[in-house]
Short mmCIF file of C-alpha atoms in Angstrom, two decimals:
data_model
loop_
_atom_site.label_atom_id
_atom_site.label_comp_id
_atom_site.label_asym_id
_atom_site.label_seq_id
_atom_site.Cartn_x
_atom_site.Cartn_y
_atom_site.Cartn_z
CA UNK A 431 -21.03 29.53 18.26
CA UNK A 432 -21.79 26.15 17.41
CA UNK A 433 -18.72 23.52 16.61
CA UNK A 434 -19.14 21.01 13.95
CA UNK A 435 -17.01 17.96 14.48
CA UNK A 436 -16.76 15.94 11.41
CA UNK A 437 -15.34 11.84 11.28
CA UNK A 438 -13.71 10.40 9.88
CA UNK A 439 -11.28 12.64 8.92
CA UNK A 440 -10.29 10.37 6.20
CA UNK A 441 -12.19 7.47 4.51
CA UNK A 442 -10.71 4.97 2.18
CA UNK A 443 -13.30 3.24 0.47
CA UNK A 444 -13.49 1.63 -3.20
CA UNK A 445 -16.22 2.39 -5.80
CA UNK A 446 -19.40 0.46 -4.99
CA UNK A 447 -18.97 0.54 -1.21
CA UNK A 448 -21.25 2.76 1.11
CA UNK A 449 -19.50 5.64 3.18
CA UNK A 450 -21.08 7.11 6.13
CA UNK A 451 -19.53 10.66 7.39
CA UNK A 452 -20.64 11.93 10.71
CA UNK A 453 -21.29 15.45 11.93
CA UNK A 454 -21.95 16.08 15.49
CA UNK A 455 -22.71 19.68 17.05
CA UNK A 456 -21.64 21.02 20.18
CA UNK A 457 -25.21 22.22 20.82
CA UNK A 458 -28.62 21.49 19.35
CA UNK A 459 -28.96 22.66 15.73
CA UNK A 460 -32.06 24.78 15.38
CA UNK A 461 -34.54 23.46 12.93
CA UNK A 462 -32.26 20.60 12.28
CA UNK A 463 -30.50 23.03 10.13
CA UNK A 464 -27.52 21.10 8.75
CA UNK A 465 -26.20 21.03 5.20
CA UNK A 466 -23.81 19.06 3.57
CA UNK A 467 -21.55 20.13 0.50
CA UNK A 468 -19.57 18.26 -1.50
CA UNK A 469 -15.78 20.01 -2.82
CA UNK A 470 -13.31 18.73 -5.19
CA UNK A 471 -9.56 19.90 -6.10
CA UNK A 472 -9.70 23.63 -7.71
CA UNK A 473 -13.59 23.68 -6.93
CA UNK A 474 -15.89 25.37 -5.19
CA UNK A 475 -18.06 23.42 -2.89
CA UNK A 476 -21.44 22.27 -4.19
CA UNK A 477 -24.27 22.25 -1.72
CA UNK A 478 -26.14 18.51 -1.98
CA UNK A 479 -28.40 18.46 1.34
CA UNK A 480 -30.22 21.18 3.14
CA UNK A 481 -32.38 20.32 6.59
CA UNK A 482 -29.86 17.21 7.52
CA UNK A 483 -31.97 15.06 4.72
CA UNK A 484 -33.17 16.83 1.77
CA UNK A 485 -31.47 16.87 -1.20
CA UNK A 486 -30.79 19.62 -3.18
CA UNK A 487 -31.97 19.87 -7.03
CA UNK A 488 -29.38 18.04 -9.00
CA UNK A 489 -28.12 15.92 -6.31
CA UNK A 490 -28.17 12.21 -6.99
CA UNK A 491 -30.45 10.08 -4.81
CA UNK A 492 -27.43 7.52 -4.17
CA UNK A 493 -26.30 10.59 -1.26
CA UNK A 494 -28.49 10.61 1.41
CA UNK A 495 -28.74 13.04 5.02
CA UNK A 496 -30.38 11.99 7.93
CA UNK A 497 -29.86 12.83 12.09
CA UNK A 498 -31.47 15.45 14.17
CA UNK A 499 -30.46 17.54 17.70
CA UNK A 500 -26.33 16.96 17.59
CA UNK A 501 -26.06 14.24 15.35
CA UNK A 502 -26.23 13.86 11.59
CA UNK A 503 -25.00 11.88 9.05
CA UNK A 504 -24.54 11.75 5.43
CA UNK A 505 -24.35 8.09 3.53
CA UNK A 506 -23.33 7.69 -0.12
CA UNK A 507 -24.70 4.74 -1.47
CA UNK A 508 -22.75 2.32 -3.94
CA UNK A 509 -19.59 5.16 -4.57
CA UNK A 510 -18.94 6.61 -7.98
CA UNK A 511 -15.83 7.37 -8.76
CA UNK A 512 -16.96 11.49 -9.25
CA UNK A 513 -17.84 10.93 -5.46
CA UNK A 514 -14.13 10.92 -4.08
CA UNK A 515 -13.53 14.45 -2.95
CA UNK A 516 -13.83 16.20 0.70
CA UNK A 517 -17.47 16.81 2.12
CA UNK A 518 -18.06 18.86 5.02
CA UNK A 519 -21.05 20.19 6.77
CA UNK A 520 -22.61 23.25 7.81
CA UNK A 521 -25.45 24.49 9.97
CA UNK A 522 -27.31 27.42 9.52
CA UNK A 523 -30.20 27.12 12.15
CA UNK A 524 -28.01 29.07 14.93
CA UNK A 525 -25.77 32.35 14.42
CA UNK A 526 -23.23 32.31 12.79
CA UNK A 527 -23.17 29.67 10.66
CA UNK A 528 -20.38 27.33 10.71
CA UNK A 529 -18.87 23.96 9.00
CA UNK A 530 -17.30 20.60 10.02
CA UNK A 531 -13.84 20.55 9.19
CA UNK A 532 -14.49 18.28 6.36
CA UNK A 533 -14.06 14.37 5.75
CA UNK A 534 -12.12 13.27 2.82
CA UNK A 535 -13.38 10.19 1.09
CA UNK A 536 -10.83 8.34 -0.93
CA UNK A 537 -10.11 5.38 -3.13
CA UNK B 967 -29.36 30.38 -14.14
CA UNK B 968 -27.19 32.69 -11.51
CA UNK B 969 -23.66 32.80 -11.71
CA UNK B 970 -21.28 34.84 -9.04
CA UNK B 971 -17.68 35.71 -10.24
CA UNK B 972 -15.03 37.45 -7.84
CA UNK B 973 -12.22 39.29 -8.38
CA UNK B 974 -9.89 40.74 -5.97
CA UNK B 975 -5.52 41.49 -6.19
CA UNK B 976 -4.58 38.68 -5.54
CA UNK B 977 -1.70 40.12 -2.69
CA UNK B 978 -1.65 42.11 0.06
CA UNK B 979 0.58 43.64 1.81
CA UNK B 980 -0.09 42.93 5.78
CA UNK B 981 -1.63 45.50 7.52
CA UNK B 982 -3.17 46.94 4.25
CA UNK B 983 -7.27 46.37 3.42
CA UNK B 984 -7.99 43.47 1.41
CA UNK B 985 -11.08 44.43 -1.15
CA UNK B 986 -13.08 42.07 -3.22
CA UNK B 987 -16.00 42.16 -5.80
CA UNK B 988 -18.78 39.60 -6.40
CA UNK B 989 -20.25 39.98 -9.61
CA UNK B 990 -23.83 38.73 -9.99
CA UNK B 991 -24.82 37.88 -13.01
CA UNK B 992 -28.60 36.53 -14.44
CA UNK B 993 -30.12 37.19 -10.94
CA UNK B 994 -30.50 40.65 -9.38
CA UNK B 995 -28.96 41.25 -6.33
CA UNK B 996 -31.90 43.03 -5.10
CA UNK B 997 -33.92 39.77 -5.09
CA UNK B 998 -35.05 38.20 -1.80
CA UNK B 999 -31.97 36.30 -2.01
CA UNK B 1000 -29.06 37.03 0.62
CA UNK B 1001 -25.38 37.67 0.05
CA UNK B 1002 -22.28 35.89 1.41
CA UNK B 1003 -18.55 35.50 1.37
CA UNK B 1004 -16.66 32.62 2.65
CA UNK B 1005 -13.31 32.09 2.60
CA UNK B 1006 -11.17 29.25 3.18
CA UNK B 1007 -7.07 29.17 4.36
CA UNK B 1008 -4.80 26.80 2.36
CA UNK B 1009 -5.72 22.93 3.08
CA UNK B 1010 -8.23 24.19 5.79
CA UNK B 1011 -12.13 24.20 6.05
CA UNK B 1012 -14.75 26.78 5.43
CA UNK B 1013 -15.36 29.92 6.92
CA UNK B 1014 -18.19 32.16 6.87
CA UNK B 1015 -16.73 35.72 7.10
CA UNK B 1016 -20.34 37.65 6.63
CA UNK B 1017 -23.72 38.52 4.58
CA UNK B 1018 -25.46 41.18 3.24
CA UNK B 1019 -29.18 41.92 1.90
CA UNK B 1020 -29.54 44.00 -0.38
CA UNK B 1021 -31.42 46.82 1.67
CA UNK B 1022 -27.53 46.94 2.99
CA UNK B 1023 -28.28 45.04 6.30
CA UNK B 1024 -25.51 43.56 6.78
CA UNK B 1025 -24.83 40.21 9.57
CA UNK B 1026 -20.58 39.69 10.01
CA UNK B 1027 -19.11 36.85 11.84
CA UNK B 1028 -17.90 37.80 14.98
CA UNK B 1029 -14.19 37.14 14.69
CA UNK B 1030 -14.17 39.50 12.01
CA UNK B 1031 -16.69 42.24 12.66
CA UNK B 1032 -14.28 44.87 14.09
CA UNK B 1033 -12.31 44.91 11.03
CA UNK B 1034 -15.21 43.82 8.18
CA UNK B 1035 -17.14 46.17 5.79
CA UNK B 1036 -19.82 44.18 3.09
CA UNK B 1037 -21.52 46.58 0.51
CA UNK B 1038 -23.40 45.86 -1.81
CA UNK B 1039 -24.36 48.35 -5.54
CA UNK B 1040 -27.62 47.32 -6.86
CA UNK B 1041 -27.08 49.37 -9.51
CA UNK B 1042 -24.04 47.40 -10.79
CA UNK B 1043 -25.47 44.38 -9.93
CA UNK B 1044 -22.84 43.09 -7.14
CA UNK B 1045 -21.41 43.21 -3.82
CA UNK B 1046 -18.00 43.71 -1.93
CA UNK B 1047 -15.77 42.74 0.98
CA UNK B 1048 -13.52 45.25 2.75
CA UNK B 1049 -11.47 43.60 5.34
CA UNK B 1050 -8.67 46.22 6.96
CA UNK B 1051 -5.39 45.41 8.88
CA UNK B 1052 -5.01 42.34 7.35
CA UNK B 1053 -2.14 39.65 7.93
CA UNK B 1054 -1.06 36.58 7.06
CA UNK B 1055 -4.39 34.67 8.56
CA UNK B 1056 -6.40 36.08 6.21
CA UNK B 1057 -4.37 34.61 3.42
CA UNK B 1058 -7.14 32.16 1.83
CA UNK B 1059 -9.42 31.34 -1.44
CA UNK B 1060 -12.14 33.92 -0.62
CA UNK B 1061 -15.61 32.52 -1.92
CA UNK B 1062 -18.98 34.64 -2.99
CA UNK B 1063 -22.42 33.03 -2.47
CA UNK B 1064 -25.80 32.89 -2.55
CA UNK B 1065 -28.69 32.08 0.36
CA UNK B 1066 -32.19 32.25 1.16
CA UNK B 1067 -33.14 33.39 4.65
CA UNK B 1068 -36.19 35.53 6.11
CA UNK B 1069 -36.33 38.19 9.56
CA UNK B 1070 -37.56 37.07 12.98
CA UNK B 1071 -37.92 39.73 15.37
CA UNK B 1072 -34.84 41.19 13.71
CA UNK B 1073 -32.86 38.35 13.82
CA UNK B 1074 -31.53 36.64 10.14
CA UNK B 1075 -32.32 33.15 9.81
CA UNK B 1076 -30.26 31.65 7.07
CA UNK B 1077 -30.40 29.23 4.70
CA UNK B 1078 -27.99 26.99 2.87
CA UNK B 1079 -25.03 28.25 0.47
CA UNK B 1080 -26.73 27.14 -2.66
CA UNK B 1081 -24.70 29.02 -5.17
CA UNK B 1082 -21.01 29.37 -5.33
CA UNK B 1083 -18.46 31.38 -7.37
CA UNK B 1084 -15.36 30.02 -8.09
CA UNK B 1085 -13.59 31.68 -5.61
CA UNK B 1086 -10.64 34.05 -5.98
CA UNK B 1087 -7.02 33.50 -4.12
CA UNK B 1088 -5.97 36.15 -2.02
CA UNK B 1089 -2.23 36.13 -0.35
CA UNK B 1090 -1.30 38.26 2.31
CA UNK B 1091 2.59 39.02 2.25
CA UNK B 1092 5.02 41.43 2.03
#
């Protein structure tokens, strides 16, 4: 199965700044099949990017996905303070799907 | 808009079955949609435990296959987990969701968790 390594584990940024979370595979993600969720405290996760760079309907166009092959990234643009939560990623182009271990960003 | 609700007991007693129910509700299951649970430990990440269509093809994740049943009741509009001889590893918030995904020479090809339920707690302890 294919690992997802997520980093920085933790991020301590302040509302305004730009975060940038890495995901890197240990193989080649089919189809450049990576999603990216967003979860906060007592939540479920909320899915925001599907295919490394498109957003999902409803997501805000300050969070953006980009990478391809092993490596993919998600960027959140000028932070909000409804931002600050744990993100993680997933792919889904190789069986079974599996996620990062998540990156916290906090104030 | 489609909304997924589990329930489940809450404990278990190790080596006993764990069973949970996803309810579906203003979607039918036996759309071209695909069924999942996912469950995630205490503090840890995400992990997808298995899918089902609602033909009742069913795709588990190989840690858990040997021990895994997913079902699904069309006519009741939702779909369970069985998971037998459990211990204290499978305590965890146990998730129900929703995905796209279409057959290639047999194989699934998923799509994204796009719809969540809330998630139910199950503890496995004696």
């Amino acid at each position: 199965e294919i690992v997802l390594t997520q980093s920085p584990g933790t991020l301590s940024l302040d509302g305004g700044e730009r975060a940038t979370l890495s995901c890197r595979a240990s193989q080649s993600v089919s189809s450049n099949y990576v999603a990216w969720y967003q979860q906060k405290p007592g939540q479920a996760p909320r899915l925001l990017i599907t295919a490394a760079s498109t957003r999902a309907p409803g997501t805000p166009d300050r969070f953006s996905g980009s990478g391809s092959g092993t490596d993919f990234t998600l960027t959140i643009n000028r932070l909000e303070p409804e931002d600050f939560a744990v993100y993680y990623c997933q792919q889904y182009g190789n069986s079974p799907p599996t996620f990062g271990q998540g990156t916290k960003v906090e104030i | 808009q489609v909304q997924l609700q589990e329930s489940g007991p809450g404990l278990v007693r190790p080596s006993e079955t764990l069973s949970l129910t996803c309810a579906v509700s203003d979607h039918a299951v036996n759309s071209a949609f695909y069924w999942a649970w996912i469950r995630q430990p205490p503090g840890g990440g995400l992990e997808w435990v298995g899918t089902i269509f609602h033909s009742g093809a069913t795709y588990y994740n190989p840690s858990l296959k040997s021990r895994l049943t997913i079902s699904v009741d069309t006519s009741s509009n939702q779909f369970s987990l069985d998971l037998r001889s459990v211990t204290a590893a499978d305590t965890a918030t146990y998730y129900c969701a929703r995905h796209s995904g279409s057959l290639w020479f047999g194989e699934l090809l998923y799509g994204a968790f796009d719809t969540w339920g809330q998630g139910t707690m199950l503890t496995v302890s004696s």
